[in-house]
Coordinates of C-alpha atoms in Angstrom, one line a residue:
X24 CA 16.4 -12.7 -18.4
X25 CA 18.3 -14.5 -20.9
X26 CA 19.8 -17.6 -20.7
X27 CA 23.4 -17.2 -19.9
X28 CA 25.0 -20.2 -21.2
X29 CA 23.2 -19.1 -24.4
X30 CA 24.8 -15.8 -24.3
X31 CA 27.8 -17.1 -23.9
X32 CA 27.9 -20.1 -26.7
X33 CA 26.1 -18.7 -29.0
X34 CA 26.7 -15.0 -28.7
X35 CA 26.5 -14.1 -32.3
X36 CA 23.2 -16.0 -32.4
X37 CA 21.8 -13.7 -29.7
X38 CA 22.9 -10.8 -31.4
X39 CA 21.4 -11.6 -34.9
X40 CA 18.0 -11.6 -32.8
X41 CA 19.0 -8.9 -30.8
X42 CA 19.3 -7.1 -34.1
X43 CA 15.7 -7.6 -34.8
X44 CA 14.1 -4.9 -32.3
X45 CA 17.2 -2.5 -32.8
X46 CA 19.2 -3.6 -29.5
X47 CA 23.1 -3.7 -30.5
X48 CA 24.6 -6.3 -28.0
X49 CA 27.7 -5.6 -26.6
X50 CA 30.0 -8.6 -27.8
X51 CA 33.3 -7.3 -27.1
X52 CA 32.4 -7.0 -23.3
X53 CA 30.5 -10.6 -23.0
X54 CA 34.1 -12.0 -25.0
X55 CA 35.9 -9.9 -22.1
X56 CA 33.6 -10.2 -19.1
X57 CA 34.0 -14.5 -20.0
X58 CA 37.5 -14.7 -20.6
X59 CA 38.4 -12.8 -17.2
X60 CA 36.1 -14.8 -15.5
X61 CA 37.8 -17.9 -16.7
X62 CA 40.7 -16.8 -15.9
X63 CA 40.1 -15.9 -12.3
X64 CA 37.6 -19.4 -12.0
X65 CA 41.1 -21.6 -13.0
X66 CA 43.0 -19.0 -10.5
X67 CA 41.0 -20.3 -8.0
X68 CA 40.5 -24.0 -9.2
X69 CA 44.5 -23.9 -9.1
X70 CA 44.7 -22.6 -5.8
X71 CA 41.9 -24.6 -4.2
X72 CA 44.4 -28.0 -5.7
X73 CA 47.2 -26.8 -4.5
X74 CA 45.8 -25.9 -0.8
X75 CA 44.4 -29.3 -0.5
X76 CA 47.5 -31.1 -2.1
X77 CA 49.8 -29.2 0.6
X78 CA 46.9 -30.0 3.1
X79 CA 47.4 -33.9 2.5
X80 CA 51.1 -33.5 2.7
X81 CA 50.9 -32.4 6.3
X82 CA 49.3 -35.2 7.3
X83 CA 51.9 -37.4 6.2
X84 CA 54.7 -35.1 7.0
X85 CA 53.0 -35.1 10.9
X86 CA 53.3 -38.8 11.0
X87 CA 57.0 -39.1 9.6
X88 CA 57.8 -36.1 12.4
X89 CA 58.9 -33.3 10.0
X90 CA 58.5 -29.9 10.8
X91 CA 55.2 -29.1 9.3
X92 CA 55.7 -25.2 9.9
X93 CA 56.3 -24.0 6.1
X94 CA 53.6 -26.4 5.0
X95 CA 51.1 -24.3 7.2
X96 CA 52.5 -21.4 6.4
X97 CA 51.8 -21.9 2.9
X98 CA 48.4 -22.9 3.1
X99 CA 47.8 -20.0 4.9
X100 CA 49.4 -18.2 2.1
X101 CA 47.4 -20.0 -0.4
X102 CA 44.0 -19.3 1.7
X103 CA 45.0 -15.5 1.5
X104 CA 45.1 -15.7 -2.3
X105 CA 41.8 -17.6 -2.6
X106 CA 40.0 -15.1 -0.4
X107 CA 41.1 -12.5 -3.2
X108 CA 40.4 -14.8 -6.0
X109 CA 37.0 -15.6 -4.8
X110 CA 36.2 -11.5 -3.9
X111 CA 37.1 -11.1 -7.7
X112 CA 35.1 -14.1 -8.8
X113 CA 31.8 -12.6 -7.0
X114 CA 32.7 -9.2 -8.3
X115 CA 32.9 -10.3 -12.0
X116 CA 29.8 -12.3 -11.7
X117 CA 27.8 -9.6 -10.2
X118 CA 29.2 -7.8 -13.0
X119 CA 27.8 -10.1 -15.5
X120 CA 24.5 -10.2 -13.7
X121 CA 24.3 -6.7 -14.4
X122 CA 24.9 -6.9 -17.9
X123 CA 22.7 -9.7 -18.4
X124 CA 19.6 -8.0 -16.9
X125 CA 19.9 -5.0 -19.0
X126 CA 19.5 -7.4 -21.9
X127 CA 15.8 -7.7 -23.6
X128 CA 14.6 -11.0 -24.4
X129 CA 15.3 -12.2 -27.9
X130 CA 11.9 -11.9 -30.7
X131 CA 10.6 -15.0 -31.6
X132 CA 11.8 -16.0 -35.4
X133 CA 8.2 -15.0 -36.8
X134 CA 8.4 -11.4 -35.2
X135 CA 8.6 -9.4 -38.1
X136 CA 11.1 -6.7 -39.0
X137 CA 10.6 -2.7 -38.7
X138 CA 11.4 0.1 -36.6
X139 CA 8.2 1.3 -34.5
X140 CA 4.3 0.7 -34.7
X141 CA 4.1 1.6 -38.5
X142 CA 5.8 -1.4 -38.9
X143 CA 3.5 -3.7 -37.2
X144 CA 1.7 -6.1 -39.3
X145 CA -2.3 -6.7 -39.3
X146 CA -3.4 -10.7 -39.0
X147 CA -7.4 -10.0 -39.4
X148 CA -10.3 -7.7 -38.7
X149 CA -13.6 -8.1 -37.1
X150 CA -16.8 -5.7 -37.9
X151 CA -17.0 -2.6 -40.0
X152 CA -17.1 0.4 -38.7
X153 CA -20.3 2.4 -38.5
X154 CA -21.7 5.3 -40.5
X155 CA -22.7 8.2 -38.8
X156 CA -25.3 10.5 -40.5
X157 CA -24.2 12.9 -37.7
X158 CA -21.7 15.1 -36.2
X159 CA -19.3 12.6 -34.5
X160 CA -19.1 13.4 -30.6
X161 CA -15.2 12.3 -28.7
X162 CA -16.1 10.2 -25.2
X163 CA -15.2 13.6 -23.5
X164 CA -18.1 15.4 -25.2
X165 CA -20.5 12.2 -24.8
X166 CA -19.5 11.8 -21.5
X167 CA -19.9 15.5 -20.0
X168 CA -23.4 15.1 -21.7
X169 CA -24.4 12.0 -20.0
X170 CA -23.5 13.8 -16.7
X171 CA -20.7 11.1 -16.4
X172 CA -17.3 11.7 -16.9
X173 CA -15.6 14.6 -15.2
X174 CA -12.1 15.9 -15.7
X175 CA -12.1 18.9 -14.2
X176 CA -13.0 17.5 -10.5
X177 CA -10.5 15.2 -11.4
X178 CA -7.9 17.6 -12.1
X179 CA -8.6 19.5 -8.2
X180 CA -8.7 16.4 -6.4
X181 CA -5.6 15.4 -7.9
X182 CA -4.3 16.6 -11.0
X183 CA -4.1 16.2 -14.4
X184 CA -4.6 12.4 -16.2
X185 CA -7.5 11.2 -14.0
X186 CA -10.8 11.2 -14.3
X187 CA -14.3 10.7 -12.1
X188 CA -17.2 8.9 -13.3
X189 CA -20.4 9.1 -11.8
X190 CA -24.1 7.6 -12.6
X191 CA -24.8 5.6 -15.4
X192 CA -21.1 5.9 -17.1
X193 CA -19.9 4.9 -13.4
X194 CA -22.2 2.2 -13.8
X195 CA -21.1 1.0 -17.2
X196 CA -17.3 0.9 -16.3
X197 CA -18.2 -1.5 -13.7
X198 CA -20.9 -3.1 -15.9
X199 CA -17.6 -4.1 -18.0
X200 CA -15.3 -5.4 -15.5
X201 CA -17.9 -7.7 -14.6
X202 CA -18.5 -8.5 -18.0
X203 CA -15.4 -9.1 -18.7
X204 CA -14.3 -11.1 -15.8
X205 CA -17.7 -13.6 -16.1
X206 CA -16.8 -14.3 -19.2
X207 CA -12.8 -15.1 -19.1
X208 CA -14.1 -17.5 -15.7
X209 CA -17.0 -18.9 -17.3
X210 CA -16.1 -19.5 -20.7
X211 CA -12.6 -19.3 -21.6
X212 CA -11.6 -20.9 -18.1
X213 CA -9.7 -19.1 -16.0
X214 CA -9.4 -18.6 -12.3
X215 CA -9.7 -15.4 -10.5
X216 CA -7.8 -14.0 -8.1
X217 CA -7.7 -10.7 -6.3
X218 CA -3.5 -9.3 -5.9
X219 CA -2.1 -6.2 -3.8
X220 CA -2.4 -3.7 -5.5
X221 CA 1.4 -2.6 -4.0
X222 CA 4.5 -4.7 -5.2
X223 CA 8.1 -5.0 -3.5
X224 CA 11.4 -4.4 -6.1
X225 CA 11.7 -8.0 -6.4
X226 CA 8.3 -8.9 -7.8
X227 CA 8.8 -6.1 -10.4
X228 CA 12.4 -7.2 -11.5
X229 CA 10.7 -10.7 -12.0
X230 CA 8.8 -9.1 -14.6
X231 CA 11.1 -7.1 -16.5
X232 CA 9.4 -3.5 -15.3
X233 CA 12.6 -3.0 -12.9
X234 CA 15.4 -1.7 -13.4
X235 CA 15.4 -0.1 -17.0
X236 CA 12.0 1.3 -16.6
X237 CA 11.8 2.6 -13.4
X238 CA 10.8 6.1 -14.7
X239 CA 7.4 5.0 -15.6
X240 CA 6.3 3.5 -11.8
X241 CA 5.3 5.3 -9.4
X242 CA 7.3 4.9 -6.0
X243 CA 5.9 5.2 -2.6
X244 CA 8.5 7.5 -0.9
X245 CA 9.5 5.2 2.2
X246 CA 12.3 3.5 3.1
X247 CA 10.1 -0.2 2.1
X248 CA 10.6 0.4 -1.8
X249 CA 6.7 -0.4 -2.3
X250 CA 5.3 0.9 -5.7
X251 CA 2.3 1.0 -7.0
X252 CA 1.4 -1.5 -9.8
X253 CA 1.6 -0.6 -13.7
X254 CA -0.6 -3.7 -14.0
X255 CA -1.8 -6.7 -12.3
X256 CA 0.3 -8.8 -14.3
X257 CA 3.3 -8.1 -12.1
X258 CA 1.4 -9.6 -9.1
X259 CA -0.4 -12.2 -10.3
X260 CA 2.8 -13.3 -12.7
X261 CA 4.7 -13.0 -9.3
X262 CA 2.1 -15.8 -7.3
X263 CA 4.7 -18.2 -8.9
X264 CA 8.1 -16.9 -8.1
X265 CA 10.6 -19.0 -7.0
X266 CA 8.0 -22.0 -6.7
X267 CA 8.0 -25.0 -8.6
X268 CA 4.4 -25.7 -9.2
X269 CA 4.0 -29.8 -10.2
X270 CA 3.3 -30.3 -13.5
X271 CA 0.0 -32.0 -13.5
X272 CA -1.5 -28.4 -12.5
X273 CA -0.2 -26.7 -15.8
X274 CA -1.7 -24.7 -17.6
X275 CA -2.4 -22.2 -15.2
X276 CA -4.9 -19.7 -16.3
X277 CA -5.5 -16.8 -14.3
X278 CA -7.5 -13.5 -14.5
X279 CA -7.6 -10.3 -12.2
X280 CA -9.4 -7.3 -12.2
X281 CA -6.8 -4.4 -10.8
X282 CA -6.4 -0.8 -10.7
X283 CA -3.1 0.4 -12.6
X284 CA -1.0 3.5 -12.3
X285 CA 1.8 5.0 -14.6
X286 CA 3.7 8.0 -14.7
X287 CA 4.0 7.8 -18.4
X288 CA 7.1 9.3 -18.5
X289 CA 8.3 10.6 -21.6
X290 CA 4.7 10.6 -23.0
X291 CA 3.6 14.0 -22.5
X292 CA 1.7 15.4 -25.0
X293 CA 0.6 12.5 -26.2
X294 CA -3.2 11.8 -25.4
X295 CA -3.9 14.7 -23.3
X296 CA -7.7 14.5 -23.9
X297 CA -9.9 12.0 -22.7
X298 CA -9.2 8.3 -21.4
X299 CA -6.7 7.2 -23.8
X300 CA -3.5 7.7 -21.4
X301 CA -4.2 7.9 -17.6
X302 CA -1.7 7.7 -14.5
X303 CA -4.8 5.7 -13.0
X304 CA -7.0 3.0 -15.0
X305 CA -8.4 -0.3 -14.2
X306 CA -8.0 -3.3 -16.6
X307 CA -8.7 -7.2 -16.5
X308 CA -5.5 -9.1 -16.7
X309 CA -5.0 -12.4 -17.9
X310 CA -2.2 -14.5 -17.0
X311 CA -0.7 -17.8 -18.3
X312 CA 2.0 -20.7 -16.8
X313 CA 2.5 -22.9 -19.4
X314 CA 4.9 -26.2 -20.6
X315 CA 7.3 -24.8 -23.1
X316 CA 5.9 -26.9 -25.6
X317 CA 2.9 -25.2 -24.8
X318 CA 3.7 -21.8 -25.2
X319 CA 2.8 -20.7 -29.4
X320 CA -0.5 -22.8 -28.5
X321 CA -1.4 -20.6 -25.2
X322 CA -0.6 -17.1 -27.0
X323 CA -2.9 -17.5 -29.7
X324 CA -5.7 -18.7 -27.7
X325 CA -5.1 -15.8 -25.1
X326 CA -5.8 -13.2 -28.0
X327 CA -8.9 -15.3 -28.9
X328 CA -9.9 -14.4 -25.8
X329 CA -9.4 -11.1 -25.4
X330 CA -11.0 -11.0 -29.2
X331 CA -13.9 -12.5 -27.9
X332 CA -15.1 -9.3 -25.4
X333 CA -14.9 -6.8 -28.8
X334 CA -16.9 -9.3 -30.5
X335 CA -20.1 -9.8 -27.8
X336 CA -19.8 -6.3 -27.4
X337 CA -20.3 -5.8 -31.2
X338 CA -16.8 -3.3 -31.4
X339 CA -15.4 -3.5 -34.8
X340 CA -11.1 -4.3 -34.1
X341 CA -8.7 -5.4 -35.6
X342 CA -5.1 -7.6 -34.7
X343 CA -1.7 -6.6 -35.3
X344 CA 1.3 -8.4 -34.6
X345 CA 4.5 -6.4 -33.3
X346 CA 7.5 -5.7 -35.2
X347 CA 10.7 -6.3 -33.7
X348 CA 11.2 -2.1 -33.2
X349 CA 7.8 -1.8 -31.4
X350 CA 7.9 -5.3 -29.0
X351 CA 8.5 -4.8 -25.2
X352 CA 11.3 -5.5 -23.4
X353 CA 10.4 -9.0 -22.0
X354 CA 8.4 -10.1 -24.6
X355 CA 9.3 -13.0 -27.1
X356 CA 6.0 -11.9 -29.7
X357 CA 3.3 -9.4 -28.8
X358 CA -0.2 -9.1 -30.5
X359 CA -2.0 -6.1 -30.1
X360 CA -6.0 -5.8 -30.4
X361 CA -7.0 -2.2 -31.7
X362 CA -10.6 -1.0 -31.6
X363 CA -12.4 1.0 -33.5
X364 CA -12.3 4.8 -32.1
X365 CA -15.6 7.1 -34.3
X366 CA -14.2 10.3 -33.0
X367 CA -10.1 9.4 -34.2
X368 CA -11.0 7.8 -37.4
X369 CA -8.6 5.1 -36.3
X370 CA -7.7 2.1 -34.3
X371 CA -5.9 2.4 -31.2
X372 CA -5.0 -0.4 -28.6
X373 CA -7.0 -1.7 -26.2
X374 CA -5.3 -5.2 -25.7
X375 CA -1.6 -6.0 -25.3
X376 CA -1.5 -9.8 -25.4
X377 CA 2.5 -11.4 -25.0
X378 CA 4.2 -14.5 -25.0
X379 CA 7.6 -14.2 -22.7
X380 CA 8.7 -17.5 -23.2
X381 CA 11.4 -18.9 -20.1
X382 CA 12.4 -14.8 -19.7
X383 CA 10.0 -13.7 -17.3
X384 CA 10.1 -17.4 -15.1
X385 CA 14.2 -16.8 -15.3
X386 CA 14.2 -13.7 -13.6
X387 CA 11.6 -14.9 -10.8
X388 CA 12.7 -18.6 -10.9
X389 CA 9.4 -19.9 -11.6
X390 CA 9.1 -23.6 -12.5
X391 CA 7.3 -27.2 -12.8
X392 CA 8.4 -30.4 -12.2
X393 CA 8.9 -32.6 -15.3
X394 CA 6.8 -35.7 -14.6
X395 CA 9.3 -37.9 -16.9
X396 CA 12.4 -36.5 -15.6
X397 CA 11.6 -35.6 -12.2
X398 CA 14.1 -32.0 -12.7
X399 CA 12.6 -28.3 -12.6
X400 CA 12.3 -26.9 -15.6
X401 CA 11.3 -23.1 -16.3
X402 CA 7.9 -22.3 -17.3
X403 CA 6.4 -20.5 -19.8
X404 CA 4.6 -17.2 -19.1
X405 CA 2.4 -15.5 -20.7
X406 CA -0.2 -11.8 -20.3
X407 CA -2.7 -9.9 -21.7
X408 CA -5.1 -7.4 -21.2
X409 CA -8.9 -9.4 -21.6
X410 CA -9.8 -5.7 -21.6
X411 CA -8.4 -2.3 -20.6
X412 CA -11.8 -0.8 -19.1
X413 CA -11.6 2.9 -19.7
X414 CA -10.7 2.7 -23.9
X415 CA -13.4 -0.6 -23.7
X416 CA -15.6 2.4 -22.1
X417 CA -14.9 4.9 -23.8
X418 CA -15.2 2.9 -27.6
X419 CA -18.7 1.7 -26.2
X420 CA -19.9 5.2 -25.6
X421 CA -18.7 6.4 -29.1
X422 CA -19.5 3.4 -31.4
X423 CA -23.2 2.9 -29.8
X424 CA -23.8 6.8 -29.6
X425 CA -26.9 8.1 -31.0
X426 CA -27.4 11.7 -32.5
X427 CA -29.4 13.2 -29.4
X428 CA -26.5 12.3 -27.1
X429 CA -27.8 9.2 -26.0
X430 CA -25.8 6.1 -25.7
X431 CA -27.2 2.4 -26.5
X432 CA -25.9 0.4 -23.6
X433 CA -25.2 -3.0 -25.5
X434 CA -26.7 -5.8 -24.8
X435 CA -24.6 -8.0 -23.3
X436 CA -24.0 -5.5 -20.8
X437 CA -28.1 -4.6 -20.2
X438 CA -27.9 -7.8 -17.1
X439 CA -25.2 -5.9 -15.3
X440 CA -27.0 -2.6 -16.2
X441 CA -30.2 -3.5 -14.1
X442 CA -32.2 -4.4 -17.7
X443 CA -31.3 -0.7 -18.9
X444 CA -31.0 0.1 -22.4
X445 CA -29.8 3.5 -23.1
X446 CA -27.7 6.3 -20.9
X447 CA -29.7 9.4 -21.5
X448 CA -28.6 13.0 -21.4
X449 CA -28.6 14.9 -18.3
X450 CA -30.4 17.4 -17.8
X451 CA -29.4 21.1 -18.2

């Protein structure tokens, strides 16, 4: 959520950098939303100095023995007309509250301009992709093959959009998350923890998920408002709402491996085959509390990180960083990590990684202690996916596929594997 003194000094400023990701902000209605609720706040400041001015009066007016009767009498008047002014004070503020939260955050001043993902700029590349002297096989194909990956159960036990894995594919989505999760612990420093996997209203307004994009969760249908979690950063962000965490334990790095479920509402026909775009996936979070100052520091070094799983498992990416047209609604700057997919003859994204600046801690009122000045400040927060399992599956089994239908499984991943080296075939 955005700073509301900001909105309301510098509201042109706000709108310039609205501009950026196509959001037109309302500037009539903030101009009229501020000036009635100035006018009702001196209403009531007004009120409040008469009622206490008429209040000391009686006092004095006891003591000299006049009647005090039309002295009370207006007071009580006055505490009538308060009670109103008040009722319209809270009404225009929840109005503004409203407004406010509708608002997206503001791009950071190196997001560049453009309208949607053909806009987004690429930063670097890592690895070329391979030659195939073969016919190329999808992860569908490869998958079916390898006695692996089944949509069609998937479809009867549920519907469409999931999938079941069994045997050695089973095996190497796990193999992954383990992977994965060793390595953001081990090397790059983070802390696990293990979230519910079902989140109240509040933790997903905190994030920015709720209420514009309500469309895209899916709800349990009781009376609790419970819904199931697009992602474990709204949880693990969440660990530090309405906290103030001291600031000697900052940076706060943590990582989660989670289940996540989407509707993906408005994306149908998009990504019907395969693994690409699933109401159910797992991925490995990673989550950041950082000082302000911190912030530009703790982004880049988060996409290193995420970077750094491609690379040891030898999959050729590359990093773009989001226009102002194509950035989500909480973030400040987004980088996306694209890997190479044989069968599309493209990159598609695999890693989301965001900086969200003092928006997301706003919303949930997460903060440190400043060790000079002893005040809370808001913290910095910041996510990204270190990786999304099923496309890191589903790039490993058609980058290291081998013309018989064989995969090689690669070998950072052989120790989760049990020492094996190559998903075979099954047999027909």
């Amino acid at each position: 959520m955005l700073d509301s003194k900001l909105l309301r000094t510098a509201t042109e400023q706000v709108a310039q950098g609205l501009a950026k990701r196509g959001y037109v902000l309302d500037v009539a209605k903030i101009q009229a939303l501020e000036e009635t609720r100035k006018a009702i706040q001196i209403k009531t400041e007004n009120l409040q100095s008469e009622r206490n001015s008429i209040s000391k009066g009686i006092g004095k007016a006891k003591q000299a023995g006049e009647d005090v009767a039309p002295m009370m009498q207006a007071v009580e008047n006055i505490k009538q007309e308060l009670v109103s002014a008040e009722a319209e004070l809270t009404k225009i503020q929840a109005e503004w509250d409203d407004f406010v939260k509708a608002i997206p955050n503001v791009p950071a001043d190196e997001v560049p301009e453009g309208k949607s993902d053909e806009d987004n700029i690429e930063i670097r590349r890592w690895g070329m992709p391979r030659s195939f002297h073969f016919p190329i096989k999808d992860h569908v194909d490869l998958g079916a093959e390898l006695g692996g990956l089944d949509f069609e159960v998937a479809t009867k036990i549920t519907g469409t959009r999931f999938a079941v894995l069994r045997g050695g594919v089973a095996r190497l989505h796990r193999a992954l998350a383990q992977f994965m999760l060793d390595t953001h612990i081990n090397q790059h420093g983070y802390e696990e923890v293990n979230v519910p996997f079902i989140v109240n209203r509040d933790s997903l307004f905190g994030t920015g998920q709720l209420p514009k994009f309500e469309e895209d969760l899916f709800k349990l249908t009781d009376d609790r408002e419970f819904y199931l979690i697009p992602t474990a950063e709204v949880p693990v962000t969440n660990i530090y709402r309405d906290d103030i965490v001291d600031e000697s334990q900052l940076p706060i790095k943590l990582v989660c491996h989670s289940p996540c479920f989407r509707s993906e509402a408005g994306s149908y026909g998009r990504d019907t085959r395969g693994m690409i775009r699933q109401h159910q996936f797992e991925k490995v979070e990673l989550v950041k509390f950082v000082r302000p100052e911190e912030s530009d520091a703790a982004l880049e070094a988060l996409v290193g990180h995420a970077e750094t799983i491609l690379q040891q498992l030898g999959l050729p990416h590359r990093t773009v960083i989001l226009c102002g047209g194509d950035i989500g609604f909480s973030a400040a700057k987004t980088y996306d990590i694209e890997v190479w997919v044989p069968s599309q003859d493209k990159y598609r994204e695999i890693s989301s990684c965001s900086s969200f600046r003092d928006f997301q801690a706003r919303r949930m009122m997460a903060r440190f202690r400043n060790k000079e000045t002893g005040k809370p400040e808001l913290l910095h927060t910041l996510n990204g996916s270190g990786l999304a399992i099923g496309r890191t599956l589903l790039a490993v089994l058609e980058n290291y596929q081998q013309e018989d239908g064989s995969v090689i499984v690669p070998e950072v991943l052989r120790p989760y594997m049990g020492g094996l080296e190559l998903l075979i075939p099954a047999k027909k």
